[in-house]
CSV table of C-alpha atoms in Angstrom, one decimal:
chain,number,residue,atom,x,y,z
A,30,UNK,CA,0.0,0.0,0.0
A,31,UNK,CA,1.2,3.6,-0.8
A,32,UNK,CA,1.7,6.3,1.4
A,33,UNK,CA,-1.6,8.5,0.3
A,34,UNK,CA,-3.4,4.4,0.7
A,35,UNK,CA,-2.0,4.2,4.5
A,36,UNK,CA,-3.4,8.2,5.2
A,37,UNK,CA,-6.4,7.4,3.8
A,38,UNK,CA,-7.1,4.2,5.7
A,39,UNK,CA,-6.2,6.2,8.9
A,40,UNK,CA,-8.4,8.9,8.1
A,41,UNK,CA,-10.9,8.0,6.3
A,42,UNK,CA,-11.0,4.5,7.5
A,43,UNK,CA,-11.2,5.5,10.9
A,44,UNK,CA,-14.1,6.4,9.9
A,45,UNK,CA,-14.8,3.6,7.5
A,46,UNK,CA,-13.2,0.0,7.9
A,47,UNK,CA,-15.1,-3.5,9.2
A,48,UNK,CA,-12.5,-6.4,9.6
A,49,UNK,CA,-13.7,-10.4,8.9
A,50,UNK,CA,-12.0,-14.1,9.3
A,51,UNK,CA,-12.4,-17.3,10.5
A,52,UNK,CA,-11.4,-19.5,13.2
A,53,UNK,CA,-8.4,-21.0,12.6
A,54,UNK,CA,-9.8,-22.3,9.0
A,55,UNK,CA,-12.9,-23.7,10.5
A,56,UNK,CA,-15.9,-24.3,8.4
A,57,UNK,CA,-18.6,-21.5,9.8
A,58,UNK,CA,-21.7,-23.6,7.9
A,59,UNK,CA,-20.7,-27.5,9.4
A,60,UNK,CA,-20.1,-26.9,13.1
A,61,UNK,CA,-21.9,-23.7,13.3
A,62,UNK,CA,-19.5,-21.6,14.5
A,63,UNK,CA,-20.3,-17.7,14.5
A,64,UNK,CA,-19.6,-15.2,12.0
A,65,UNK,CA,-17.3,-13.4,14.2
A,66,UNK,CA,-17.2,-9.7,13.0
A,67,UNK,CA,-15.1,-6.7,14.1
A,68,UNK,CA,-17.1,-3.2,13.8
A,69,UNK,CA,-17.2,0.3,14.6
A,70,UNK,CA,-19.7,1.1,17.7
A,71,UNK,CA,-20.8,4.0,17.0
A,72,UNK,CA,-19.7,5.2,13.1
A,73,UNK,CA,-22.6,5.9,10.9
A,74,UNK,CA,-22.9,5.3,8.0
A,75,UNK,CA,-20.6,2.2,8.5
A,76,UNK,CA,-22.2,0.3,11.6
A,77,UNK,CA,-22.9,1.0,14.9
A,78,UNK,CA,-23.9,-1.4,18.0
A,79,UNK,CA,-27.6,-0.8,17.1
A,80,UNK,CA,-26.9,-3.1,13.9
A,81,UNK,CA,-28.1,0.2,11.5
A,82,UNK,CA,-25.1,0.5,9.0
A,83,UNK,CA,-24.8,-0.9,5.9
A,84,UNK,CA,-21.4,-3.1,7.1
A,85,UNK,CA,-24.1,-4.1,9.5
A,86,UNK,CA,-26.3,-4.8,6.7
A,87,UNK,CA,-23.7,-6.8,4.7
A,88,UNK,CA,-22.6,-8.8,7.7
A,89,UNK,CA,-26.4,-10.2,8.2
A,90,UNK,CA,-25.8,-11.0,4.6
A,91,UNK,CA,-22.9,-12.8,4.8
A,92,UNK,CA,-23.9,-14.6,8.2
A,93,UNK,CA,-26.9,-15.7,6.8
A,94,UNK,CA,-25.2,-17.0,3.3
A,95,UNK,CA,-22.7,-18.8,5.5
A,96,UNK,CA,-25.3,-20.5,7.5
A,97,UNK,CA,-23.9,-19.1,10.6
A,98,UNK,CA,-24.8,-17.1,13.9
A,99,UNK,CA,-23.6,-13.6,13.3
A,100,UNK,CA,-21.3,-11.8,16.6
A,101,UNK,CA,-19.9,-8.8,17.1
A,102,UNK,CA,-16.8,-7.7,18.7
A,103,UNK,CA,-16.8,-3.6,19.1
A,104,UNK,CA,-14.0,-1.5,18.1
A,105,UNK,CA,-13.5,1.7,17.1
A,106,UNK,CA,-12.0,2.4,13.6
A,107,UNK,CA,-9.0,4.0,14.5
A,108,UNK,CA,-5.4,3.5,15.0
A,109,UNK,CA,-4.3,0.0,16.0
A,110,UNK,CA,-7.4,-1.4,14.2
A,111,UNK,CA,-5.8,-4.8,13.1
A,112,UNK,CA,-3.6,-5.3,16.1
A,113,UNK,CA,-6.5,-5.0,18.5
A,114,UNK,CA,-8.8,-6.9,16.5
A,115,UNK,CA,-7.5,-9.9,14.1
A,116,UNK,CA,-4.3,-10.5,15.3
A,117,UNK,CA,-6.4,-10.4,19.2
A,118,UNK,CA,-8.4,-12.9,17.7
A,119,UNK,CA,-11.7,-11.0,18.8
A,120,UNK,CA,-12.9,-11.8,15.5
A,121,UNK,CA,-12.8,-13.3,12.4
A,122,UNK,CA,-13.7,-10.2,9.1
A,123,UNK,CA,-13.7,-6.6,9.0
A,124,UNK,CA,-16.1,-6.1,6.6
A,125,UNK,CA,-14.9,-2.7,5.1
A,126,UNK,CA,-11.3,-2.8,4.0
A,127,UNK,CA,-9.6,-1.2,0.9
A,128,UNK,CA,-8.3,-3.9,-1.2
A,129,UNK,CA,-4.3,-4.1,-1.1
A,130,UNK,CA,-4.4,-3.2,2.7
A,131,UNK,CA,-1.1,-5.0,3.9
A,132,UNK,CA,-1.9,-6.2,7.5
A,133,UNK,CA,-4.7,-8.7,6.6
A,134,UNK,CA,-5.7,-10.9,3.3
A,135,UNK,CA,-8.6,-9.1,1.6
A,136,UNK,CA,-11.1,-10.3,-0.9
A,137,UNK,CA,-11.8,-9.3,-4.3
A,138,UNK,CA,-13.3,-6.1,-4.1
A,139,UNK,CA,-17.4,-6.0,-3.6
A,140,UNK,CA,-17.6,-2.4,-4.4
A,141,UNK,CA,-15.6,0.8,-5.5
A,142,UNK,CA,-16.3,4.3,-4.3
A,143,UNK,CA,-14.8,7.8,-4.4
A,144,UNK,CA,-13.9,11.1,-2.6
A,145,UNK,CA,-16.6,13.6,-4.1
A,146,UNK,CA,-17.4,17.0,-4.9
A,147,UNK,CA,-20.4,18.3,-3.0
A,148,UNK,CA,-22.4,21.2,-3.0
A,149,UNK,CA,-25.9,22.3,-3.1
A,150,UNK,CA,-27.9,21.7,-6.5
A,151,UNK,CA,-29.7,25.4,-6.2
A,152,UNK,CA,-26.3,26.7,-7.0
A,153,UNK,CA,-26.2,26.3,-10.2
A,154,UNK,CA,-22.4,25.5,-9.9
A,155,UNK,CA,-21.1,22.9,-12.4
A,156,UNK,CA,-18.1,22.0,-10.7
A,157,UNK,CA,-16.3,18.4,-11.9
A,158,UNK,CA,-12.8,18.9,-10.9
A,159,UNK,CA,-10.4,19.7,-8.2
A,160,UNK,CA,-8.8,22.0,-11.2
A,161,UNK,CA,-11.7,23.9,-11.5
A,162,UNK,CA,-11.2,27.8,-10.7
A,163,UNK,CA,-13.7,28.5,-8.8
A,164,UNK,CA,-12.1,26.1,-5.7
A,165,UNK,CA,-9.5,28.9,-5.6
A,166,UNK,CA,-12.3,31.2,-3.9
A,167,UNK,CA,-15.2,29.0,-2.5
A,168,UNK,CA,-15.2,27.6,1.3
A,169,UNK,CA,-13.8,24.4,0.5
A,170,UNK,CA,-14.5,21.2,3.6
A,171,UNK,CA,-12.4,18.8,3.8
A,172,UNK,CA,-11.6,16.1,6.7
A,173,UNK,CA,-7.7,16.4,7.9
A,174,UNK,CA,-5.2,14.0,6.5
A,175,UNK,CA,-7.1,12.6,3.3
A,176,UNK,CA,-6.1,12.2,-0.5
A,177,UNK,CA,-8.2,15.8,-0.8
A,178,UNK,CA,-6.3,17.7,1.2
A,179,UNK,CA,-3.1,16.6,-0.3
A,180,UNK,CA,-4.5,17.0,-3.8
A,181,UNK,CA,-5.9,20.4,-3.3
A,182,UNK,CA,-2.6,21.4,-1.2
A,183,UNK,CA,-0.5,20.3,-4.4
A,184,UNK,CA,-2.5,23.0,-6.3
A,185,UNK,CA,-1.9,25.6,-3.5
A,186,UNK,CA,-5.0,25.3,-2.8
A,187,UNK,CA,-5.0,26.4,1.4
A,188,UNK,CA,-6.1,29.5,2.6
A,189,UNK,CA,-9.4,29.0,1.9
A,190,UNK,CA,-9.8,25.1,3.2
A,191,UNK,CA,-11.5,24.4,6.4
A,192,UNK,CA,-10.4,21.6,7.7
A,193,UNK,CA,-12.5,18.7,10.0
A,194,UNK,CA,-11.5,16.0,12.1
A,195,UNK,CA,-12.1,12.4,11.5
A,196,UNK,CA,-11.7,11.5,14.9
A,197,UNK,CA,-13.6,11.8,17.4
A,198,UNK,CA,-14.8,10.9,21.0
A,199,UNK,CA,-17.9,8.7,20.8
A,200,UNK,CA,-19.5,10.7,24.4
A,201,UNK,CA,-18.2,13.8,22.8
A,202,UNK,CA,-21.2,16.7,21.1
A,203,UNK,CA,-22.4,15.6,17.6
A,204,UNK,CA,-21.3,18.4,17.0
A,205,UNK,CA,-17.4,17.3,16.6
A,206,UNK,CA,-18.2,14.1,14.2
A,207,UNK,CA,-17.0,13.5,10.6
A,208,UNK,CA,-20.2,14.4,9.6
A,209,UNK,CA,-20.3,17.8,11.0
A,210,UNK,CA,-18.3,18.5,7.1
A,211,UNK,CA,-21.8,17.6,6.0
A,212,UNK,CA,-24.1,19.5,8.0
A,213,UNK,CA,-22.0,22.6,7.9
A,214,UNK,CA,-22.2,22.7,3.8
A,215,UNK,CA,-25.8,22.4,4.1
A,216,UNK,CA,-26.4,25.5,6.6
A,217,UNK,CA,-23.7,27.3,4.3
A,218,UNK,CA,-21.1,27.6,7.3
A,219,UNK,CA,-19.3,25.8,3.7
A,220,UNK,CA,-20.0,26.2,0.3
A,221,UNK,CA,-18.0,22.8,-1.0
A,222,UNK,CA,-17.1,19.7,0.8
A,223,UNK,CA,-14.1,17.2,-0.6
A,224,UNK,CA,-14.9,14.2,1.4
A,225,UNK,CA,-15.4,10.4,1.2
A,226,UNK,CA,-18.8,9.7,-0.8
A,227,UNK,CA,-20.7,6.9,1.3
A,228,UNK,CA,-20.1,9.9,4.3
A,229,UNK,CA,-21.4,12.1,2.3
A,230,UNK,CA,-23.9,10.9,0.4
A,231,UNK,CA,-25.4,8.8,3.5
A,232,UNK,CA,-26.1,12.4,5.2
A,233,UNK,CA,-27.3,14.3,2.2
A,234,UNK,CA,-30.1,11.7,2.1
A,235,UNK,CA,-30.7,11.3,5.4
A,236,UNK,CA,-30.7,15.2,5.8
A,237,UNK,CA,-33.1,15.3,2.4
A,238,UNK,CA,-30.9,18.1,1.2
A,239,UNK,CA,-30.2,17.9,-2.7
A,240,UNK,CA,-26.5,17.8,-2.5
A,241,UNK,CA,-24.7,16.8,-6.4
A,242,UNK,CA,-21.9,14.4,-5.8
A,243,UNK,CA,-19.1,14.5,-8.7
A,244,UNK,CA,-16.8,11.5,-7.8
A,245,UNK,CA,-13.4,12.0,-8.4
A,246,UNK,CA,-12.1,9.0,-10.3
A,247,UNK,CA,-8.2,10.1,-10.8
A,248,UNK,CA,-5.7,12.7,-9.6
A,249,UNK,CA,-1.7,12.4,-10.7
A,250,UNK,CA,0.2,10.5,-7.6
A,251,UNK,CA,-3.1,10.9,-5.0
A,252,UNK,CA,-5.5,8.4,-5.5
A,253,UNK,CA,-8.9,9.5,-5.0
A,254,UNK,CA,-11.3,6.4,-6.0
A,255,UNK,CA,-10.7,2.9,-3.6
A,256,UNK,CA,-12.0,-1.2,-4.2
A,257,UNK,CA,-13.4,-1.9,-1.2
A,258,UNK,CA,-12.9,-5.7,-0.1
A,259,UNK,CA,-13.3,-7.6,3.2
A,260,UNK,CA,-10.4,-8.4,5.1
A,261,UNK,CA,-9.7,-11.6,7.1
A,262,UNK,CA,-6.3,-12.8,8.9
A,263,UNK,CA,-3.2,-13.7,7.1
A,264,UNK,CA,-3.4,-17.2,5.6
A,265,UNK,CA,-7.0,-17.9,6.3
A,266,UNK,CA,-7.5,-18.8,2.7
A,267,UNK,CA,-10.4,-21.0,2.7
A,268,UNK,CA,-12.4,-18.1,4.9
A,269,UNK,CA,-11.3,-15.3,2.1
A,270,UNK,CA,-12.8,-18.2,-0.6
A,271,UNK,CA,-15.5,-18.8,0.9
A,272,UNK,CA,-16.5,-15.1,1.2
A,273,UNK,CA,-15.6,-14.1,-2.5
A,274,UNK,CA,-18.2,-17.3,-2.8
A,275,UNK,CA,-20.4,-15.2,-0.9
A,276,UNK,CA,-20.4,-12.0,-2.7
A,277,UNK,CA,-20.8,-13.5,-6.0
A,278,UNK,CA,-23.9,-14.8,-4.8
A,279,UNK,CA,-25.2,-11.9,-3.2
A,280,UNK,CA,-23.8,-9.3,-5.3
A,281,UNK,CA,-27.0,-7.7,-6.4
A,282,UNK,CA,-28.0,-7.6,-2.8
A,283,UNK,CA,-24.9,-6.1,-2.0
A,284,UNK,CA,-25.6,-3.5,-4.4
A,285,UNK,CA,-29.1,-3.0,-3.0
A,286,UNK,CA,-27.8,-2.2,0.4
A,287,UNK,CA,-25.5,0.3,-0.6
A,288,UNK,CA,-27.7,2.0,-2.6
A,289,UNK,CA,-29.7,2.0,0.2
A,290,UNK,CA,-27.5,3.7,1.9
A,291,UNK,CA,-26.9,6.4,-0.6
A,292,UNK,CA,-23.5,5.5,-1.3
A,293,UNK,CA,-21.8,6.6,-4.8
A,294,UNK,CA,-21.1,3.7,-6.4
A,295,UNK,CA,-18.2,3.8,-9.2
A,296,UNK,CA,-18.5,0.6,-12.2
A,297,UNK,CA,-15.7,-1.7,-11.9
A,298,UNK,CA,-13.9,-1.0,-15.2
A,299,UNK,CA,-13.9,3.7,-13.9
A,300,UNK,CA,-10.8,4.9,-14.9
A,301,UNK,CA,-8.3,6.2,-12.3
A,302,UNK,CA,-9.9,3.5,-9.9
A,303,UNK,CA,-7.8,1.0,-8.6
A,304,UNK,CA,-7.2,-0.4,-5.0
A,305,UNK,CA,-5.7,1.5,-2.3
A,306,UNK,CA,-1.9,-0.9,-2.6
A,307,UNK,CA,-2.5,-0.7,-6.3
């Protein structure tokens, strides 16, 4: 994984990742052994303890597939993720890794996504680049230590950037979460956010507020568009094969639940996409 790939997965993954694998190679379906996930508590749109995110969502699916009780082990998505999950053996699959992520053995990817360009439809901005001149002056949102920030830095692009945190203390005011980028473009405390599309386009619909989304599917050197796989321990092979059996399957339902959940959704062939160690 490259350098922007690592940022990213300790930015925006903080926010983002679910980790998956097996016991020790055992079959989940013949002895019944549960589905033991590793999640976020309390990261929307992602998962949370209430079961309400679309990782949530996709682990039912996979549990269900795999004939197998599903369990949760809590974590937050931050630093140490792998250490104090897999290699703890709290759990078996993270459920949203990006694909080329060296600490774990992922799957082939089940979806690809995007930073975006977001701001309000009413406008009337067409705005489908980070070249385009009219970021020089506009508010611009962006979370701290992601592929946006470094791509609009690399254009000189600072004075006017507001920057947000990605992390974040769970008792903490609303107030100080990732999705605070969101909520300050729609009241216009912003008029452009940069950020992670399922983030953003999870809010806009949840918030009703017409946002347009412009995924940004290339930038020279800063990778802006990620596969997403699920990631299991190193050398669990048959638990990685018999997830990419999984989704296969289920990949229309997969589909359904992440459209669902408003998230922009790139076709597998998008230029500029690739996966995070790619």
């Amino acid at each position: 994984m490259n350098t922007v790939g690592r940022r990213w997965l300790a930015g925006s993954l903080g926010a983002l990742l679910v980790v998956t694998s097996l016991l020790a190679g055992h079959a989940l379906s013949n002895d019944a052994k549960p589905f033991r996930v590793c999640a976020d508590p309390d990261n929307l749109p992602f998962s949370n303890q209430q079961q309400q995110g679309f990782e949530n969502k996709i682990a039912e699916l996979v549990a269900r597939e795999l004939g197998a009780p599903l369990s949760y082990y809590w974590w937050p998505h931050q630093r140490g993720l792998v250490r104090n999950t897999l290699r703890a053996d709290q759990c078996d699959v993270l459920i949203g890794i990006p694909k080329g992520y060296d600490p774990v053995l992922w799957t082939k990817p089940y979806y690809r996504s995007a930073y975006v360009i977001a701001y309000h439809e009413k406008s009337g901005r067409q705005i489908t680049t980070l070249d385009a001149p009219a970021l020089r002056q506009l508010r611009i949102g962006v979370h701290r230590n992601t592929p946006p920030e470094e791509a609009l830095a690399r254009r000189g692009i600072l004075d006017n950037v507001v920057g947000y945190s990605l992390f974040y203390d769970p008792r903490g005011p609303t107030s100080e979460r990732p999705s605070k980028l969101v909520t300050d473009l729609v009241v216009g405390t912003i008029d452009v956010a940069v950020a992670w599309g399922p983030l953003v386009g999870y809010f806009a619909k949840k918030l009703n507020v017409p946002l347009e989304l412009v995924p940004l599917t290339g930038d020279p050197g800063v990778p802006l568009a990620f596969d997403i796989s699920m990631g299991v321990k190193k050398g669990d092979q048959a638990l990685k094969t018999r997830l990419e059996d999984v989704l296969d399957r289920r990949r229309v339902d997969i589909r359904k639940v992440l459209e669902d959940y408003g998230v922009p959704l790139l076709p597998a062939d998008a230029p500029g996409t690739k996966g995070a160690g790619g």
